[in-house]
Amino acid sequence: MILTKKQTKALDYLEDNKTRDIIFGGGAGGGKSALGAYWILKNCFKYPGSRWLVGRSVGKVLKETTLITIFEIAAKQGLKADVHYKYNSQAGTIQVGESTILLKDLFAYPSDPNFDNLGSLEITGAFIDECNQITSKAKNVVKSRIRYKLGEFDLLPKLLGTCNPSKNWVYSEFFTPHSKGTLADTKQFIQSLATDNPHISPYYIENLKTMDANSQERLLYGNWAYDNDPATLIDMDSINDYFENTHVKAEGKKYITVDVARLGKDNTVLRLWHGWKVIHRESYGKTTVPETVDLTKKLAESASVPRSQICVDEDGVGGGVKDYLRCKGFVNNSAPIHKGGSKNKENYENLKSQCSFKIAKRIRNKELYEPCADADVRQTITEEMEQVKAKNVDKDSKLGLVSKDKMKEKLGRSPDEWDNIMMREYFELAKFQIRA
Ligand SMILES: Nc1ncnc2c1ncn2[C@@H]1O[C@H](COP(=O)(O)OP(=O)(O)O)[C@@H](O)[C@H]1O
Ligand SMILES: [Mg+2]
């Protein structure tokens, strides 16, 4: 078997004495599983008595896909089952000469959140196929187990992960630093697409071309901006359009939304809206109540916005700002506001979910516009909008958002821009509010 150029490059990193983490992939059919299978089999023969983990998010999928590729690559190398290697399906192991491959299910099961079942494991190295499907914790636990006979073989602990484009730890830890040229020199990222793999059948690429646009962007062209999580409320095109919707004019009433920095929030963000267009935005680090009051008052006076058209997030210190200004307050976890009485009750978990779902729809409908000259701010807003997701999409329960903690885990910060933007919807709902 002759490796592709990209696979060869990856193998160089897998065998050097500097690199520890290698991420390979970023598209379908780029020879990801084949590379992993090749590296693991080679190691088994090169280091007799070594022990290698092959993992995937779900054990069943591992056996149906990655394992098949291992057999396929073994055959290409002239290796015969039960002669050169022995698969034990019960134990989930493959004995290759004196070495062992351990097949592991790395899904974060609620019954074992800390992966204690990997606790006593000692391995020489690891290959995680489609590692974008496992949590960063699972990855770190596997990494911590790479220690078996490293001294004897004079090896560095190495982890190979393969993946398709997706917005998670692989994106923030590898893809983004790689694009910016800031990836640590113990880490490498190699993008390999179907078009980099001369062994792929032309029908495979034809097939990819029949998929929906989002999947094509990701899997065929390796575009990391297009995450196909079905829970996402705002697609990438709509996010890009949000900054370019010049047809949305400044007209009608003006509003101010204020999201106040407090425990668990990094920034105070103010937006001035004219209808559905953002005509001004400012942000600060932590601000005191009097400071926030001053900032809001100044903005309101300069733009002639009455108090009833100002909304401040009321959780925590924002409550003080709201009381002082005597403007509208926004309580994230309060009950949704219902149009025209309980008959039309929409089933939202709380006010924040309701506003987020509704304004996400407006953004999909290209009804909002925020001209944004600052590339960093635009990036921040984009990243937050990508993480606005419905929770329990498969369940028939109330419409809710994935938790703020989950969002923070993905973003590495609090979604202060989104919290400010979604509050704009409050004024639309408040029009219909039935007062007791
Ligand atoms: N170096 C290679 N030599 C021969 N065939 C290869 C090689 N690399 C990949 N292939 C074949 O190309 C196809 C796609 O590779 P695979 O590893 O399954 O891609 P991915 O896991 O990235 O979707 C498979 O049929 C595989 O056997
Ligand atoms: Mg694969």
PDB file of N, CA, C and O and ligand atoms in Angstrom, residues 1-5 7-8 24-38 56 65-66 69 72-73 76 127 129-130 162-164 192-194 196-201 204, ligand 1:
ATOM      1  N   MET A   1       0.843  -1.206   0.000  1.00  0.00           N
ATOM      2  CA  MET A   1       0.000   0.000   0.000  1.00  0.00           C
ATOM      3  C   MET A   1       0.873   1.249   0.000  1.00  0.00           C
ATOM      4  O   MET A   1       1.823   1.364   0.776  1.00  0.00           O
ATOM      5  N   ILE A   2       0.572   2.178  -0.884  1.00  0.00           N
ATOM      6  CA  ILE A   2       1.323   3.427  -0.944  1.00  0.00           C
ATOM      7  C   ILE A   2       0.475   4.538  -0.350  1.00  0.00           C
ATOM      8  O   ILE A   2      -0.680   4.737  -0.742  1.00  0.00           O
ATOM      9  N   LEU A   3       1.041   5.223   0.615  1.00  0.00           N
ATOM     10  CA  LEU A   3       0.278   6.294   1.265  1.00  0.00           C
ATOM     11  C   LEU A   3       0.104   7.471   0.311  1.00  0.00           C
ATOM     12  O   LEU A   3       0.944   7.719  -0.555  1.00  0.00           O
ATOM     13  N   THR A   4      -0.990   8.197   0.501  1.00  0.00           N
ATOM     14  CA  THR A   4      -1.173   9.442  -0.262  1.00  0.00           C
ATOM     15  C   THR A   4      -0.178  10.476   0.282  1.00  0.00           C
ATOM     16  O   THR A   4       0.420  10.279   1.341  1.00  0.00           O
ATOM     17  N   LYS A   5      -0.033  11.581  -0.453  1.00  0.00           N
ATOM     18  CA  LYS A   5       0.910  12.625  -0.004  1.00  0.00           C
ATOM     19  C   LYS A   5       0.556  13.114   1.394  1.00  0.00           C
ATOM     20  O   LYS A   5       1.414  13.274   2.256  1.00  0.00           O
ATOM     21  N   GLN A   7      -1.241  11.570   3.699  1.00  0.00           N
ATOM     22  CA  GLN A   7      -1.011  10.505   4.690  1.00  0.00           C
ATOM     23  C   GLN A   7       0.474  10.384   5.023  1.00  0.00           C
ATOM     24  O   GLN A   7       0.845  10.182   6.182  1.00  0.00           O
ATOM     25  N   THR A   8       1.314  10.552   4.012  1.00  0.00           N
ATOM     26  CA  THR A   8       2.764  10.470   4.226  1.00  0.00           C
ATOM     27  C   THR A   8       3.234  11.573   5.164  1.00  0.00           C
ATOM     28  O   THR A   8       4.021  11.356   6.088  1.00  0.00           O
ATOM     29  N   PHE A  24      -5.941  14.710  11.734  1.00  0.00           N
ATOM     30  CA  PHE A  24      -5.907  14.464  10.302  1.00  0.00           C
ATOM     31  C   PHE A  24      -7.334  14.396   9.780  1.00  0.00           C
ATOM     32  O   PHE A  24      -8.165  13.699  10.353  1.00  0.00           O
ATOM     33  N   GLY A  25      -7.602  15.137   8.718  1.00  0.00           N
ATOM     34  CA  GLY A  25      -8.933  15.007   8.129  1.00  0.00           C
ATOM     35  C   GLY A  25      -9.525  16.336   7.763  1.00  0.00           C
ATOM     36  O   GLY A  25      -8.844  17.231   7.289  1.00  0.00           O
ATOM     37  N   GLY A  26     -10.798  16.477   8.017  1.00  0.00           N
ATOM     38  CA  GLY A  26     -11.470  17.701   7.615  1.00  0.00           C
ATOM     39  C   GLY A  26     -12.240  17.501   6.332  1.00  0.00           C
ATOM     40  O   GLY A  26     -12.515  18.451   5.605  1.00  0.00           O
ATOM     41  N   GLY A  27     -12.602  16.261   6.046  1.00  0.00           N
ATOM     42  CA  GLY A  27     -13.410  15.972   4.863  1.00  0.00           C
ATOM     43  C   GLY A  27     -13.635  14.472   4.785  1.00  0.00           C
ATOM     44  O   GLY A  27     -12.926  13.705   5.429  1.00  0.00           O
ATOM     45  N   ALA A  28     -14.627  14.065   3.994  1.00  0.00           N
ATOM     46  CA  ALA A  28     -14.929  12.634   3.890  1.00  0.00           C
ATOM     47  C   ALA A  28     -14.063  11.999   2.808  1.00  0.00           C
ATOM     48  O   ALA A  28     -13.745  12.626   1.801  1.00  0.00           O
ATOM     49  N   GLY A  29     -13.665  10.759   3.036  1.00  0.00           N
ATOM     50  CA  GLY A  29     -12.961  10.002   2.007  1.00  0.00           C
ATOM     51  C   GLY A  29     -11.517  10.415   1.794  1.00  0.00           C
ATOM     52  O   GLY A  29     -10.882  10.030   0.814  1.00  0.00           O
ATOM     53  N   GLY A  30     -10.980  11.178   2.730  1.00  0.00           N
ATOM     54  CA  GLY A  30      -9.602  11.640   2.583  1.00  0.00           C
ATOM     55  C   GLY A  30      -8.577  10.629   3.073  1.00  0.00           C
ATOM     56  O   GLY A  30      -7.389  10.947   3.171  1.00  0.00           O
ATOM     57  N   GLY A  31      -9.047   9.424   3.402  1.00  0.00           N
ATOM     58  CA  GLY A  31      -8.111   8.389   3.860  1.00  0.00           C
ATOM     59  C   GLY A  31      -7.777   8.472   5.326  1.00  0.00           C
ATOM     60  O   GLY A  31      -6.685   8.102   5.754  1.00  0.00           O
ATOM     61  N   LYS A  32      -8.744   8.926   6.124  1.00  0.00           N
ATOM     62  CA  LYS A  32      -8.532   9.100   7.566  1.00  0.00           C
ATOM     63  C   LYS A  32      -8.410   7.753   8.267  1.00  0.00           C
ATOM     64  O   LYS A  32      -7.421   7.474   8.939  1.00  0.00           O
ATOM     65  N   SER A  33      -9.461   6.931   8.121  1.00  0.00           N
ATOM     66  CA  SER A  33      -9.461   5.639   8.813  1.00  0.00           C
ATOM     67  C   SER A  33      -8.310   4.789   8.304  1.00  0.00           C
ATOM     68  O   SER A  33      -7.656   4.078   9.081  1.00  0.00           O
ATOM     69  N   ALA A  34      -8.028   4.883   6.988  1.00  0.00           N
ATOM     70  CA  ALA A  34      -6.944   4.086   6.397  1.00  0.00           C
ATOM     71  C   ALA A  34      -5.606   4.466   7.023  1.00  0.00           C
ATOM     72  O   ALA A  34      -4.799   3.593   7.350  1.00  0.00           O
ATOM     73  N   LEU A  35      -5.371   5.773   7.216  1.00  0.00           N
ATOM     74  CA  LEU A  35      -4.121   6.213   7.834  1.00  0.00           C
ATOM     75  C   LEU A  35      -3.991   5.666   9.250  1.00  0.00           C
ATOM     76  O   LEU A  35      -2.940   5.130   9.629  1.00  0.00           O
ATOM     77  N   GLY A  36      -5.072   5.782  10.017  1.00  0.00           N
ATOM     78  CA  GLY A  36      -5.043   5.313  11.402  1.00  0.00           C
ATOM     79  C   GLY A  36      -4.765   3.818  11.459  1.00  0.00           C
ATOM     80  O   GLY A  36      -3.916   3.358  12.234  1.00  0.00           O
ATOM     81  N   ALA A  37      -5.449   3.060  10.601  1.00  0.00           N
ATOM     82  CA  ALA A  37      -5.279   1.607  10.578  1.00  0.00           C
ATOM     83  C   ALA A  37      -3.831   1.250  10.214  1.00  0.00           C
ATOM     84  O   ALA A  37      -3.209   0.391  10.839  1.00  0.00           O
ATOM     85  N   TYR A  38      -3.295   1.944   9.231  1.00  0.00           N
ATOM     86  CA  TYR A  38      -1.931   1.687   8.763  1.00  0.00           C
ATOM     87  C   TYR A  38      -0.918   1.944   9.873  1.00  0.00           C
ATOM     88  O   TYR A  38      -0.044   1.128  10.155  1.00  0.00           O
ATOM     89  N   ARG A  56     -13.491   5.130  19.222  1.00  0.00           N
ATOM     90  CA  ARG A  56     -14.487   5.900  18.492  1.00  0.00           C
ATOM     91  C   ARG A  56     -15.628   6.182  19.458  1.00  0.00           C
ATOM     92  O   ARG A  56     -15.755   5.515  20.481  1.00  0.00           O
ATOM     93  N   THR A  65     -17.296   0.205  11.142  1.00  0.00           N
ATOM     94  CA  THR A  65     -16.565   1.044  10.187  1.00  0.00           C
ATOM     95  C   THR A  65     -15.045   0.932  10.350  1.00  0.00           C
ATOM     96  O   THR A  65     -14.377   0.317   9.537  1.00  0.00           O
ATOM     97  N   THR A  66     -14.521   1.495  11.433  1.00  0.00           N
ATOM     98  CA  THR A  66     -13.069   1.551  11.602  1.00  0.00           C
ATOM     99  C   THR A  66     -12.449   0.153  11.594  1.00  0.00           C
ATOM    100  O   THR A  66     -11.414  -0.073  10.964  1.00  0.00           O
ATOM    101  N   THR A  69     -12.090  -1.161   8.205  1.00  0.00           N
ATOM    102  CA  THR A  69     -10.940  -0.543   7.528  1.00  0.00           C
ATOM    103  C   THR A  69      -9.627  -1.186   7.980  1.00  0.00           C
ATOM    104  O   THR A  69      -8.723  -1.404   7.179  1.00  0.00           O
ATOM    105  N   GLU A  72      -9.331  -4.278   6.104  1.00  0.00           N
ATOM    106  CA  GLU A  72      -9.083  -3.956   4.691  1.00  0.00           C
ATOM    107  C   GLU A  72      -7.605  -3.584   4.485  1.00  0.00           C
ATOM    108  O   GLU A  72      -6.955  -4.063   3.542  1.00  0.00           O
ATOM    109  N   ILE A  73      -7.092  -2.737   5.371  1.00  0.00           N
ATOM    110  CA  ILE A  73      -5.692  -2.303   5.245  1.00  0.00           C
ATOM    111  C   ILE A  73      -4.749  -3.472   5.538  1.00  0.00           C
ATOM    112  O   ILE A  73      -3.725  -3.646   4.871  1.00  0.00           O
ATOM    113  N   LYS A  76      -4.533  -5.435   2.436  1.00  0.00           N
ATOM    114  CA  LYS A  76      -3.683  -4.741   1.450  1.00  0.00           C
ATOM    115  C   LYS A  76      -2.201  -4.944   1.763  1.00  0.00           C
ATOM    116  O   LYS A  76      -1.365  -4.871   0.885  1.00  0.00           O
ATOM    117  N   PHE A 127      -5.234   5.917  18.561  1.00  0.00           N
ATOM    118  CA  PHE A 127      -5.851   6.431  17.333  1.00  0.00           C
ATOM    119  C   PHE A 127      -7.348   6.569  17.609  1.00  0.00           C
ATOM    120  O   PHE A 127      -8.013   5.584  17.917  1.00  0.00           O
ATOM    121  N   ASP A 129     -10.758   7.574  15.875  1.00  0.00           N
ATOM    122  CA  ASP A 129     -11.375   7.854  14.580  1.00  0.00           C
ATOM    123  C   ASP A 129     -12.578   8.774  14.805  1.00  0.00           C
ATOM    124  O   ASP A 129     -13.343   8.575  15.750  1.00  0.00           O
ATOM    125  N   GLU A 130     -12.758   9.755  13.928  1.00  0.00           N
ATOM    126  CA  GLU A 130     -13.840  10.737  14.045  1.00  0.00           C
ATOM    127  C   GLU A 130     -13.863  11.321  15.464  1.00  0.00           C
ATOM    128  O   GLU A 130     -14.879  11.280  16.164  1.00  0.00           O
ATOM    129  N   THR A 162      -8.754  11.637  13.948  1.00  0.00           N
ATOM    130  CA  THR A 162      -9.237  12.039  12.628  1.00  0.00           C
ATOM    131  C   THR A 162     -10.605  12.692  12.815  1.00  0.00           C
ATOM    132  O   THR A 162     -11.283  12.453  13.819  1.00  0.00           O
ATOM    133  N   CYS A 163     -10.974  13.503  11.879  1.00  0.00           N
ATOM    134  CA  CYS A 163     -12.259  14.184  12.066  1.00  0.00           C
ATOM    135  C   CYS A 163     -12.763  14.825  10.785  1.00  0.00           C
ATOM    136  O   CYS A 163     -12.003  15.077   9.865  1.00  0.00           O
ATOM    137  N   ASN A 164     -14.066  15.076  10.763  1.00  0.00           N
ATOM    138  CA  ASN A 164     -14.686  15.920   9.748  1.00  0.00           C
ATOM    139  C   ASN A 164     -14.854  17.303  10.357  1.00  0.00           C
ATOM    140  O   ASN A 164     -14.818  17.451  11.574  1.00  0.00           O
ATOM    141  N   SER A 192      -7.090  16.740   4.853  1.00  0.00           N
ATOM    142  CA  SER A 192      -7.039  15.818   3.725  1.00  0.00           C
ATOM    143  C   SER A 192      -8.459  15.566   3.225  1.00  0.00           C
ATOM    144  O   SER A 192      -9.331  15.139   3.977  1.00  0.00           O
ATOM    145  N   LEU A 193      -8.692  15.853   1.952  1.00  0.00           N
ATOM    146  CA  LEU A 193     -10.028  15.711   1.381  1.00  0.00           C
ATOM    147  C   LEU A 193     -10.064  14.526   0.418  1.00  0.00           C
ATOM    148  O   LEU A 193      -9.022  13.962   0.074  1.00  0.00           O
ATOM    149  N   ALA A 194     -11.272  14.194  -0.035  1.00  0.00           N
ATOM    150  CA  ALA A 194     -11.426  13.100  -0.990  1.00  0.00           C
ATOM    151  C   ALA A 194     -10.566  13.374  -2.224  1.00  0.00           C
ATOM    152  O   ALA A 194      -9.996  12.450  -2.816  1.00  0.00           O
ATOM    153  N   ASP A 196      -7.751  14.612  -2.282  1.00  0.00           N
ATOM    154  CA  ASP A 196      -6.344  14.306  -1.987  1.00  0.00           C
ATOM    155  C   ASP A 196      -6.087  12.800  -2.007  1.00  0.00           C
ATOM    156  O   ASP A 196      -4.972  12.359  -1.751  1.00  0.00           O
ATOM    157  N   ASN A 197      -7.150  12.029  -2.234  1.00  0.00           N
ATOM    158  CA  ASN A 197      -7.034  10.568  -2.154  1.00  0.00           C
ATOM    159  C   ASN A 197      -7.256   9.936  -3.533  1.00  0.00           C
ATOM    160  O   ASN A 197      -8.392   9.716  -3.955  1.00  0.00           O
ATOM    161  N   PRO A 198      -6.179   9.604  -4.245  1.00  0.00           N
ATOM    162  CA  PRO A 198      -6.317   9.057  -5.603  1.00  0.00           C
ATOM    163  C   PRO A 198      -6.959   7.668  -5.605  1.00  0.00           C
ATOM    164  O   PRO A 198      -7.361   7.185  -6.663  1.00  0.00           O
ATOM    165  N   HIS A 199      -7.060   7.042  -4.415  1.00  0.00           N
ATOM    166  CA  HIS A 199      -7.610   5.680  -4.358  1.00  0.00           C
ATOM    167  C   HIS A 199      -9.127   5.675  -4.256  1.00  0.00           C
ATOM    168  O   HIS A 199      -9.739   4.611  -4.258  1.00  0.00           O
ATOM    169  N   ILE A 200      -9.710   6.853  -4.141  1.00  0.00           N
ATOM    170  CA  ILE A 200     -11.150   6.891  -3.923  1.00  0.00           C
ATOM    171  C   ILE A 200     -11.877   6.712  -5.260  1.00  0.00           C
ATOM    172  O   ILE A 200     -11.385   7.145  -6.297  1.00  0.00           O
ATOM    173  N   SER A 201     -13.023   6.055  -5.228  1.00  0.00           N
ATOM    174  CA  SER A 201     -13.743   5.846  -6.485  1.00  0.00           C
ATOM    175  C   SER A 201     -14.408   7.161  -6.898  1.00  0.00           C
ATOM    176  O   SER A 201     -14.872   7.927  -6.052  1.00  0.00           O
ATOM    177  N   TYR A 204     -17.707   7.975  -5.405  1.00  0.00           N
ATOM    178  CA  TYR A 204     -17.754   8.485  -4.034  1.00  0.00           C
ATOM    179  C   TYR A 204     -17.913   9.998  -4.063  1.00  0.00           C
ATOM    180  O   TYR A 204     -18.751  10.570  -3.368  1.00  0.00           O
TER     181      TYR A 204
HETATM  182  N1  LIG B   1      -3.067   4.880   0.871  1.00  0.00           N
HETATM  183  C1  LIG B   1      -4.123   4.221   0.401  1.00  0.00           C
HETATM  184  N2  LIG B   1      -3.971   3.210  -0.496  1.00  0.00           N
HETATM  185  C2  LIG B   1      -5.040   2.579  -0.985  1.00  0.00           C
HETATM  186  N3  LIG B   1      -6.313   2.838  -0.667  1.00  0.00           N
HETATM  187  C3  LIG B   1      -6.526   3.836   0.219  1.00  0.00           C
HETATM  188  C4  LIG B   1      -5.456   4.581   0.808  1.00  0.00           C
HETATM  189  N4  LIG B   1      -5.973   5.498   1.637  1.00  0.00           N
HETATM  190  C5  LIG B   1      -7.309   5.347   1.597  1.00  0.00           C
HETATM  191  N5  LIG B   1      -7.641   4.356   0.729  1.00  0.00           N
HETATM  192  C6  LIG B   1      -8.998   3.930   0.389  1.00  0.00           C
HETATM  193  O1  LIG B   1      -9.798   5.078   0.137  1.00  0.00           O
HETATM  194  C7  LIG B   1     -11.111   4.893   0.653  1.00  0.00           C
HETATM  195  C8  LIG B   1     -11.439   6.015   1.635  1.00  0.00           C
HETATM  196  O2  LIG B   1     -10.530   5.960   2.725  1.00  0.00           O
HETATM  197  P1  LIG B   1     -11.023   6.066   4.242  1.00  0.00           P
HETATM  198  O3  LIG B   1      -9.829   5.893   5.087  1.00  0.00           O
HETATM  199  O4  LIG B   1     -12.167   5.150   4.485  1.00  0.00           O
HETATM  200  O5  LIG B   1     -11.508   7.572   4.241  1.00  0.00           O
HETATM  201  P2  LIG B   1     -12.167   8.407   5.438  1.00  0.00           P
HETATM  202  O6  LIG B   1     -11.992   7.618   6.683  1.00  0.00           O
HETATM  203  O7  LIG B   1     -11.383   9.679   5.434  1.00  0.00           O
HETATM  204  O8  LIG B   1     -13.587   8.655   5.042  1.00  0.00           O
HETATM  205  C9  LIG B   1     -11.136   3.533   1.292  1.00  0.00           C
HETATM  206  O9  LIG B   1     -11.690   2.610   0.377  1.00  0.00           O
HETATM  207  C10 LIG B   1      -9.675   3.218   1.546  1.00  0.00           C
HETATM  208  O10 LIG B   1      -9.410   1.843   1.526  1.00  0.00           O
END
